[in-house]
PDB file of C-alpha atoms in Angstrom:
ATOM      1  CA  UNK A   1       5.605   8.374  58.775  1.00  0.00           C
ATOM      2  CA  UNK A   2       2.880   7.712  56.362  1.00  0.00           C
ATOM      3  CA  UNK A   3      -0.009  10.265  56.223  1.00  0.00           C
ATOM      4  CA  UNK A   4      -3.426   9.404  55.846  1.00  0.00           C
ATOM      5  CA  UNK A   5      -4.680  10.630  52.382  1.00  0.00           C
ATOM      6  CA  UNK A   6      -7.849  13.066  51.729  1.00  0.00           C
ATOM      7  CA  UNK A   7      -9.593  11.868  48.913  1.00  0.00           C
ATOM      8  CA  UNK A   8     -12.071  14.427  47.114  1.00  0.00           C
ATOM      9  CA  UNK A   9     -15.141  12.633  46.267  1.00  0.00           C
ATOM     10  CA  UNK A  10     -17.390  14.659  43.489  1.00  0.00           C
ATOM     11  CA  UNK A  11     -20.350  14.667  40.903  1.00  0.00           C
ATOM     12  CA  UNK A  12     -19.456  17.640  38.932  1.00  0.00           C
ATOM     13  CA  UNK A  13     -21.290  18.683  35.560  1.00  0.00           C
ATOM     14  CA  UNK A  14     -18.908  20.147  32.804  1.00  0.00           C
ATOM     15  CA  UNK A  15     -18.343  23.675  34.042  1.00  0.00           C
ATOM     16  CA  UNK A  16     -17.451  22.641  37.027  1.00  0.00           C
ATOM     17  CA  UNK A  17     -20.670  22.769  39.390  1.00  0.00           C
ATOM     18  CA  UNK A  18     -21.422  20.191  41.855  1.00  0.00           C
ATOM     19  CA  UNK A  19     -23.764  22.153  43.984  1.00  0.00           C
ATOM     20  CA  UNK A  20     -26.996  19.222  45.275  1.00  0.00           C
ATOM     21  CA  UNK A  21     -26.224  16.401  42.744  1.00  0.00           C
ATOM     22  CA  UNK A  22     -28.576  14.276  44.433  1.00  0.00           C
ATOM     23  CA  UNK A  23     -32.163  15.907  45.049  1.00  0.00           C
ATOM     24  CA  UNK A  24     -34.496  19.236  44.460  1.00  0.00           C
ATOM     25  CA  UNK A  25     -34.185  19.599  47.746  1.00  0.00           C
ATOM     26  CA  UNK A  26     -30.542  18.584  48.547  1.00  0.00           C
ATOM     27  CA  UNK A  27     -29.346  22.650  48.655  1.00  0.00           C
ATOM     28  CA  UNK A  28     -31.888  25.626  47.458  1.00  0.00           C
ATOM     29  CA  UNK A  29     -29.256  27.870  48.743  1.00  0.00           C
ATOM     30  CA  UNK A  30     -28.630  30.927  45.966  1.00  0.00           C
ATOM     31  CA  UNK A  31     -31.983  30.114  44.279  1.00  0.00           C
ATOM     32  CA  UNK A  32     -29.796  27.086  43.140  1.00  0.00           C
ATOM     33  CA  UNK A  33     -33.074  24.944  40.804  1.00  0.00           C
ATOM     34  CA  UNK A  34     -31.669  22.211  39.359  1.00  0.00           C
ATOM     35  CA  UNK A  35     -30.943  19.950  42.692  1.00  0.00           C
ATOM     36  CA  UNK A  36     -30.968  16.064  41.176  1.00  0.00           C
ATOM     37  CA  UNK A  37     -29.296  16.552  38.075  1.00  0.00           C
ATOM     38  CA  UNK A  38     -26.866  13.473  38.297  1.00  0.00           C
ATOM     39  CA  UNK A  39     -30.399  11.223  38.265  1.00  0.00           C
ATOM     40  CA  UNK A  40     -31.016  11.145  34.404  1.00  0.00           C
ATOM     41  CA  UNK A  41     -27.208   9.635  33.807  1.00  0.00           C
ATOM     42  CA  UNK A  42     -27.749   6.859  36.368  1.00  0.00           C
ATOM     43  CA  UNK A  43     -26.965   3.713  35.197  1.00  0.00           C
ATOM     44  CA  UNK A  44     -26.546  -0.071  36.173  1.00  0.00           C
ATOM     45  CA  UNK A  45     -22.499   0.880  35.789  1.00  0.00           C
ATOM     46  CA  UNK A  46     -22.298   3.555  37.402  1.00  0.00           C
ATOM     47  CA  UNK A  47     -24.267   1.944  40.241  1.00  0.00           C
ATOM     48  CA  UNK A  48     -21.456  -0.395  40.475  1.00  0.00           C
ATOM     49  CA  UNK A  49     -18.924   1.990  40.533  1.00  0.00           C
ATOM     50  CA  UNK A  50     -20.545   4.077  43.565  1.00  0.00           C
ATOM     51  CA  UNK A  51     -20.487   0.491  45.616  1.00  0.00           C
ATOM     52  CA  UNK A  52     -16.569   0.804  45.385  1.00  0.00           C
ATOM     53  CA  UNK A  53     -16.408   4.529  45.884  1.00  0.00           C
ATOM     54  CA  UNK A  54     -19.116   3.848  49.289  1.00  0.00           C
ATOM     55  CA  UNK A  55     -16.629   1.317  50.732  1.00  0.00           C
ATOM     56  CA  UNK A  56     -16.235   2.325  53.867  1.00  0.00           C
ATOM     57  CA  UNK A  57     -13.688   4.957  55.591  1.00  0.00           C
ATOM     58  CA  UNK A  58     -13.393   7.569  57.525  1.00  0.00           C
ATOM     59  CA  UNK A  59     -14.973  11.127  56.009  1.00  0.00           C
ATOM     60  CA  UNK A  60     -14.498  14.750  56.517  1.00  0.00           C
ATOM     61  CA  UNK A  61     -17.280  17.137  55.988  1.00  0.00           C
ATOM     62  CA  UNK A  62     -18.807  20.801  55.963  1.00  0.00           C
ATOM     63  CA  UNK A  63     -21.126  21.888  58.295  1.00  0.00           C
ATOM     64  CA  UNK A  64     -23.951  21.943  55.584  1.00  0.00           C
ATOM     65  CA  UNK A  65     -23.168  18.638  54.222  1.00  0.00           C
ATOM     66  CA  UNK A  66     -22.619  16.840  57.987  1.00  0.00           C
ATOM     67  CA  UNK A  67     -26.003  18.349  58.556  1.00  0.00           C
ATOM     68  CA  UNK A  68     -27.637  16.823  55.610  1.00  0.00           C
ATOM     69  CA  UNK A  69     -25.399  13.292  56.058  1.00  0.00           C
ATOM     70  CA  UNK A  70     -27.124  13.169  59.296  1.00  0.00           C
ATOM     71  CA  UNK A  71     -30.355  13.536  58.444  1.00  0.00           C
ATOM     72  CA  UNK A  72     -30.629  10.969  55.711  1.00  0.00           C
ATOM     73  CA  UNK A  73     -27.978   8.369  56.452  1.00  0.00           C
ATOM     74  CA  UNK A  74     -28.483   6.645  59.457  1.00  0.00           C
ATOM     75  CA  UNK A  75     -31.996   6.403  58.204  1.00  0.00           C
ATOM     76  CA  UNK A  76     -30.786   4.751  54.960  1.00  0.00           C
ATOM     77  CA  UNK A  77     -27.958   2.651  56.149  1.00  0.00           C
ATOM     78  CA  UNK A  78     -29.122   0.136  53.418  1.00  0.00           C
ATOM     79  CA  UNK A  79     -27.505   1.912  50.494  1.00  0.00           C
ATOM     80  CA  UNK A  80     -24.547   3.064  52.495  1.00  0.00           C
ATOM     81  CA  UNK A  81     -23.558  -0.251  54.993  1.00  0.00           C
ATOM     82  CA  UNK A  82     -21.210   0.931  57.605  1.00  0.00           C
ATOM     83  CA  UNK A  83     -21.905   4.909  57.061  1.00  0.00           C
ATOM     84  CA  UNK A  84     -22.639   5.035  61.006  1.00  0.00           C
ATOM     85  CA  UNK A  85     -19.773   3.147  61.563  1.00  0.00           C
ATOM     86  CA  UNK A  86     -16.997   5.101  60.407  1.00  0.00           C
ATOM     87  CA  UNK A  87     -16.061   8.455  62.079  1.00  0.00           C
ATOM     88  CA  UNK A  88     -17.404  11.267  60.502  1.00  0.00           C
ATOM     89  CA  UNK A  89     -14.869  14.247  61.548  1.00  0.00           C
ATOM     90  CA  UNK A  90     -16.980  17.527  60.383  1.00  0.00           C
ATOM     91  CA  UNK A  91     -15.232  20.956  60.137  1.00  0.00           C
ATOM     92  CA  UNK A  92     -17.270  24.416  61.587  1.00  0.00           C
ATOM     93  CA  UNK A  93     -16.507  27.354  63.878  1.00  0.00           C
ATOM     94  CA  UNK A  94     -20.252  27.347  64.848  1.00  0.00           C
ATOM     95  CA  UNK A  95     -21.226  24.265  65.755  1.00  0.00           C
ATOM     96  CA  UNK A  96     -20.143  22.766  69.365  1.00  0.00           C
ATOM     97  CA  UNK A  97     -19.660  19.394  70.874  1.00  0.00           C
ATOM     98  CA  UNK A  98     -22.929  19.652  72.182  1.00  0.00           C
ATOM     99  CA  UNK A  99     -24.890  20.253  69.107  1.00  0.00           C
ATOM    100  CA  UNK A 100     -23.262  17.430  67.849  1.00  0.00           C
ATOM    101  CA  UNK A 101     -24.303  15.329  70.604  1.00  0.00           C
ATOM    102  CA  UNK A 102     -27.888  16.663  69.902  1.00  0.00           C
ATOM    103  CA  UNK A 103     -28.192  15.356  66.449  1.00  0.00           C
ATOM    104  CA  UNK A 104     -27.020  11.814  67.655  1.00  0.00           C
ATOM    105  CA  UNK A 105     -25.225  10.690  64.639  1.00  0.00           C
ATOM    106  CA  UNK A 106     -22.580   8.242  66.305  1.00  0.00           C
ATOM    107  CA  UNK A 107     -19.076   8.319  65.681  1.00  0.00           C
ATOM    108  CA  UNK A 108     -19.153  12.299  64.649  1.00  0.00           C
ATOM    109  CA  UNK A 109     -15.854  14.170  65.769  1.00  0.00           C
ATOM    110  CA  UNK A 110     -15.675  18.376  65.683  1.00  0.00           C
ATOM    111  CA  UNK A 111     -12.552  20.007  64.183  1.00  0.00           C
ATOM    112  CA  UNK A 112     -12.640  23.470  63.903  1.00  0.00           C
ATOM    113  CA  UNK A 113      -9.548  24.595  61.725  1.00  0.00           C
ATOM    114  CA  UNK A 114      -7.218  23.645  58.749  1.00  0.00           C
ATOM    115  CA  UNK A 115      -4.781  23.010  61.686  1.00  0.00           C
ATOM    116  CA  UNK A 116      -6.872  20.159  63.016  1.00  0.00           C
ATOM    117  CA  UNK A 117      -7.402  18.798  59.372  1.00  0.00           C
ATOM    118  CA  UNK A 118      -3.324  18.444  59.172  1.00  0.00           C
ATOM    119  CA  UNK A 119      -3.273  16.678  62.749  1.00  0.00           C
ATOM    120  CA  UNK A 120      -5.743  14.352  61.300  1.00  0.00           C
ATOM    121  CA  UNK A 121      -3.819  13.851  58.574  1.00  0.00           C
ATOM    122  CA  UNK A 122      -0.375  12.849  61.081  1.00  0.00           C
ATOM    123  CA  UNK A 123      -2.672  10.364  63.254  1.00  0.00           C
ATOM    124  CA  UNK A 124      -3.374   6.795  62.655  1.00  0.00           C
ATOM    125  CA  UNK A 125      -5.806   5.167  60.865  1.00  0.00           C
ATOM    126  CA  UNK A 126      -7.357   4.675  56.870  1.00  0.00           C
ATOM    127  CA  UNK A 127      -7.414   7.430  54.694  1.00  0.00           C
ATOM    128  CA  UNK A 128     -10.720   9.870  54.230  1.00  0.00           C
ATOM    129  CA  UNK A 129     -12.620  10.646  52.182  1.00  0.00           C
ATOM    130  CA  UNK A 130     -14.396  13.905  51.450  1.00  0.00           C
ATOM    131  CA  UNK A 131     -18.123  14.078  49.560  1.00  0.00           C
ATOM    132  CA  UNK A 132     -20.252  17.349  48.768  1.00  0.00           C
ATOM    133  CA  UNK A 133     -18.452  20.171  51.114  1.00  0.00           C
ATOM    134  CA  UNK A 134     -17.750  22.637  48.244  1.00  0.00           C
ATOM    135  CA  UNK A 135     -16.395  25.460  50.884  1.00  0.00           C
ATOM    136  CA  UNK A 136     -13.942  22.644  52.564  1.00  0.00           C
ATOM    137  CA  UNK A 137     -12.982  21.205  49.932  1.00  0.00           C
ATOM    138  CA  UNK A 138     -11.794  25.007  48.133  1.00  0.00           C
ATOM    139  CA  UNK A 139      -9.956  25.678  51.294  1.00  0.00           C
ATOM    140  CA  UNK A 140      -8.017  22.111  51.482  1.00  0.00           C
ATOM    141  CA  UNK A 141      -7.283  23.214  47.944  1.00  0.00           C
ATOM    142  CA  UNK A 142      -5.840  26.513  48.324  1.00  0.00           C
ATOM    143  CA  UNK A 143      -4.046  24.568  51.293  1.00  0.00           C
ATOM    144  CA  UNK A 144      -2.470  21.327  49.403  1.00  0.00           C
ATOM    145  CA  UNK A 145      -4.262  19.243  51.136  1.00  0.00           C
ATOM    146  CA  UNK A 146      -5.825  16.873  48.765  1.00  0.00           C
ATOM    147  CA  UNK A 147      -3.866  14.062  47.656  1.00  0.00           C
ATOM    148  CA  UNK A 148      -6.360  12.567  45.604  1.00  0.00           C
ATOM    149  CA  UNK A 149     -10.191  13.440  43.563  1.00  0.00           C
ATOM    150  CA  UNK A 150     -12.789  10.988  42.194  1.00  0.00           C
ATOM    151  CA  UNK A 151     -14.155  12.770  39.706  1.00  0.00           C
ATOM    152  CA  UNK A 152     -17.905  11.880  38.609  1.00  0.00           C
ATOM    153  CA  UNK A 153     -18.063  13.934  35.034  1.00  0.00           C
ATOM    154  CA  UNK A 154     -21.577  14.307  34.500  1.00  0.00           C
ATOM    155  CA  UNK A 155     -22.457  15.604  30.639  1.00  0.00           C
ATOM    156  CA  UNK A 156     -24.131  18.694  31.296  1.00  0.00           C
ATOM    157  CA  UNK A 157     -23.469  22.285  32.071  1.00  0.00           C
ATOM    158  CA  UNK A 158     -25.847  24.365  34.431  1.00  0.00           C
ATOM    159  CA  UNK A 159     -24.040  27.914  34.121  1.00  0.00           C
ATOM    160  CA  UNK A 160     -24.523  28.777  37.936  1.00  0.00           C
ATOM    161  CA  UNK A 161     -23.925  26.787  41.075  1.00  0.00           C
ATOM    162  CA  UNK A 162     -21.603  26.216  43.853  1.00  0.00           C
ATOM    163  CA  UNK A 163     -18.101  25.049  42.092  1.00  0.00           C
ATOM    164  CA  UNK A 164     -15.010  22.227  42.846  1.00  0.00           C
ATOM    165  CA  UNK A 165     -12.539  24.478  41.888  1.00  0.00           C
ATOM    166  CA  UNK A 166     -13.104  28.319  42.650  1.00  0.00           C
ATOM    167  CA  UNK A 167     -11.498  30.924  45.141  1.00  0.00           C
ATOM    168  CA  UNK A 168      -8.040  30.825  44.838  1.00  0.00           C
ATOM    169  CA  UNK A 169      -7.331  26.982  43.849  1.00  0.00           C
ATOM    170  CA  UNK A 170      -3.305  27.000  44.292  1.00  0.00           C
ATOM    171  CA  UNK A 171      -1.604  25.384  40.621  1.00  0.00           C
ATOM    172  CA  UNK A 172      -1.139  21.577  40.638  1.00  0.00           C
ATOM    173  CA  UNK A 173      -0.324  19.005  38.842  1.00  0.00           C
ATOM    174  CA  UNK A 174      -2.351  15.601  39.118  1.00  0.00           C
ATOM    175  CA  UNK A 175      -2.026  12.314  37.058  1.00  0.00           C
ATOM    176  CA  UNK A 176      -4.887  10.011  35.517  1.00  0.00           C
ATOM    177  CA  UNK A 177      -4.678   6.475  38.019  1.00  0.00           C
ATOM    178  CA  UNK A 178      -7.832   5.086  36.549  1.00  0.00           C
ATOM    179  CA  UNK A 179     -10.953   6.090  34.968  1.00  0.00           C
ATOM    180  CA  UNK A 180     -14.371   4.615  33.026  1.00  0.00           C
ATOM    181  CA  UNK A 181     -17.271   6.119  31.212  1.00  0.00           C
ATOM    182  CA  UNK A 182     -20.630   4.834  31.735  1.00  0.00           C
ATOM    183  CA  UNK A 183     -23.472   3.761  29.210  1.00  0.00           C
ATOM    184  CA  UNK A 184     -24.988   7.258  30.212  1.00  0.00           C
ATOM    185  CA  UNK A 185     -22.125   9.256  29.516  1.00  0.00           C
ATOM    186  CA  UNK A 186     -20.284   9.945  32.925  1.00  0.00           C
ATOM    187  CA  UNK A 187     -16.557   9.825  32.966  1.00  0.00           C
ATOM    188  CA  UNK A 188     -15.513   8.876  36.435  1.00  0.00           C
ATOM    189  CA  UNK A 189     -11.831   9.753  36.801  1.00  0.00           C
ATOM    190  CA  UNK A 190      -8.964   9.037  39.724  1.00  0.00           C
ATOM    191  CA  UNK A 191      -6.435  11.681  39.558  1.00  0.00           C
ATOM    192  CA  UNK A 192      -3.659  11.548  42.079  1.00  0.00           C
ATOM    193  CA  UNK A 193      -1.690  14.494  43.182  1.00  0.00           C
ATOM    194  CA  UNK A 194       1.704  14.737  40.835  1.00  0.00           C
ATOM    195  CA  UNK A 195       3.849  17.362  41.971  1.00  0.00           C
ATOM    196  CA  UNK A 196       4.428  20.806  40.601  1.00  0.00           C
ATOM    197  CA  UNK A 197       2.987  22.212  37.299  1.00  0.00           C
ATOM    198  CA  UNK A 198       5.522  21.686  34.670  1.00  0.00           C
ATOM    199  CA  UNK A 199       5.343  24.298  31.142  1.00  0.00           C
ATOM    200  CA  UNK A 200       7.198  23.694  27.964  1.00  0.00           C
ATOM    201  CA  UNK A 201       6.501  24.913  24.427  1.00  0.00           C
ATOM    202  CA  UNK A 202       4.164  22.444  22.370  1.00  0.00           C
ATOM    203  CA  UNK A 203       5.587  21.111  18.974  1.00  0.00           C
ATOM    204  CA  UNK A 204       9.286  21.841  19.950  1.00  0.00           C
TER     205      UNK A 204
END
């Protein structure tokens, strides 16, 4: 049986941070002050790029990220054609069906554990894709559950800031499928997952 893949979706700067790429405002949380710092690397290429990477498909989210999705999407389906289409399956132990119901973003499914995510996984249908979500997306890590990233490598490094790759990150090995690099300097990569880490002894 074929699984449906979860593909990691990121803007990450250099050391790894990719804590409110988008806007000041995006997430404050941890005194975080440099929300927006993708916006001085945007570039007619990279614009094209995102317009494959937005294609839609399914997408599995944290709380705070559904939360913010939901505020500015359907509002700005423009940019983002079909994002109220697609099933939105978002991942918290606090919210309920009925908050859910009460934010009114169609199409939005609760799972509540890494147990549902693998169920998903099993069941029918495209594969997902995962944006922002920095606490899921360290868990589906530590779990093997990624299968693929889309890395946006953004030439900077901000020193503090909610990280891709933190707490506990299990070893794994991952291989290049495609990349570019943008007028303004942002490598966007396609790593697939590759198996187990393999050592050997360099110049032997």
């Amino acid at each position: 049986m074929n699984m449906r893949k979860l593909i990691v979706l990121s803007f990450i700067t250099l050391d790894g941070v990719i804590q409110a790429p988008g806007g000041p405002e995006e997430d404050t949380s941890d005194g975080f002050i440099y929300g927006g710092w993708t916006a001085p690397y945007q570039d007619e290429a990279s614009g094209k790029f995102m317009e494959k990477l937005l294609k839609p498909a399914d997408l599995l989210l944290g709380r705070k990220t559904y939360g913010i999705f939901a505020a500015y999407w359907p509002l700005h389906e423009d940019v983002w054609p079909g994002i109220s289409d697609v099933t939105k399956y978002v991942v918290s132990r606090t919210l309920k069906k009925s908050d859910l119901i009460a934010i009114g973003w169609k199409n939005s499914v609760l799972l509540e554990s890494l147990a549902d995510i693998k169920e998903l996984k099993k069941s029918e249908g495209s594969d997902i894709k995962i944006w922002g979500s920095s606490n899921l997306i360290q868990s589906l890590l530590q779990n093997d559950l990624v299968d693929e990233l889309w890395l946006l490598i953004n030439p900077l490094t901000l020193g503090k800031g909610k990280k891709l790759f933190d707490n506990g990150t299990i070893a794994a090995a991952f291989k290049l499928a495609e990349s570019t690099v943008t007028p303004s300097g942002v490598i966007i990569a396609n790593y697939k997952r590759a198996g187990e880490v393999r050592t050997g002894t360099v110049g032997t």
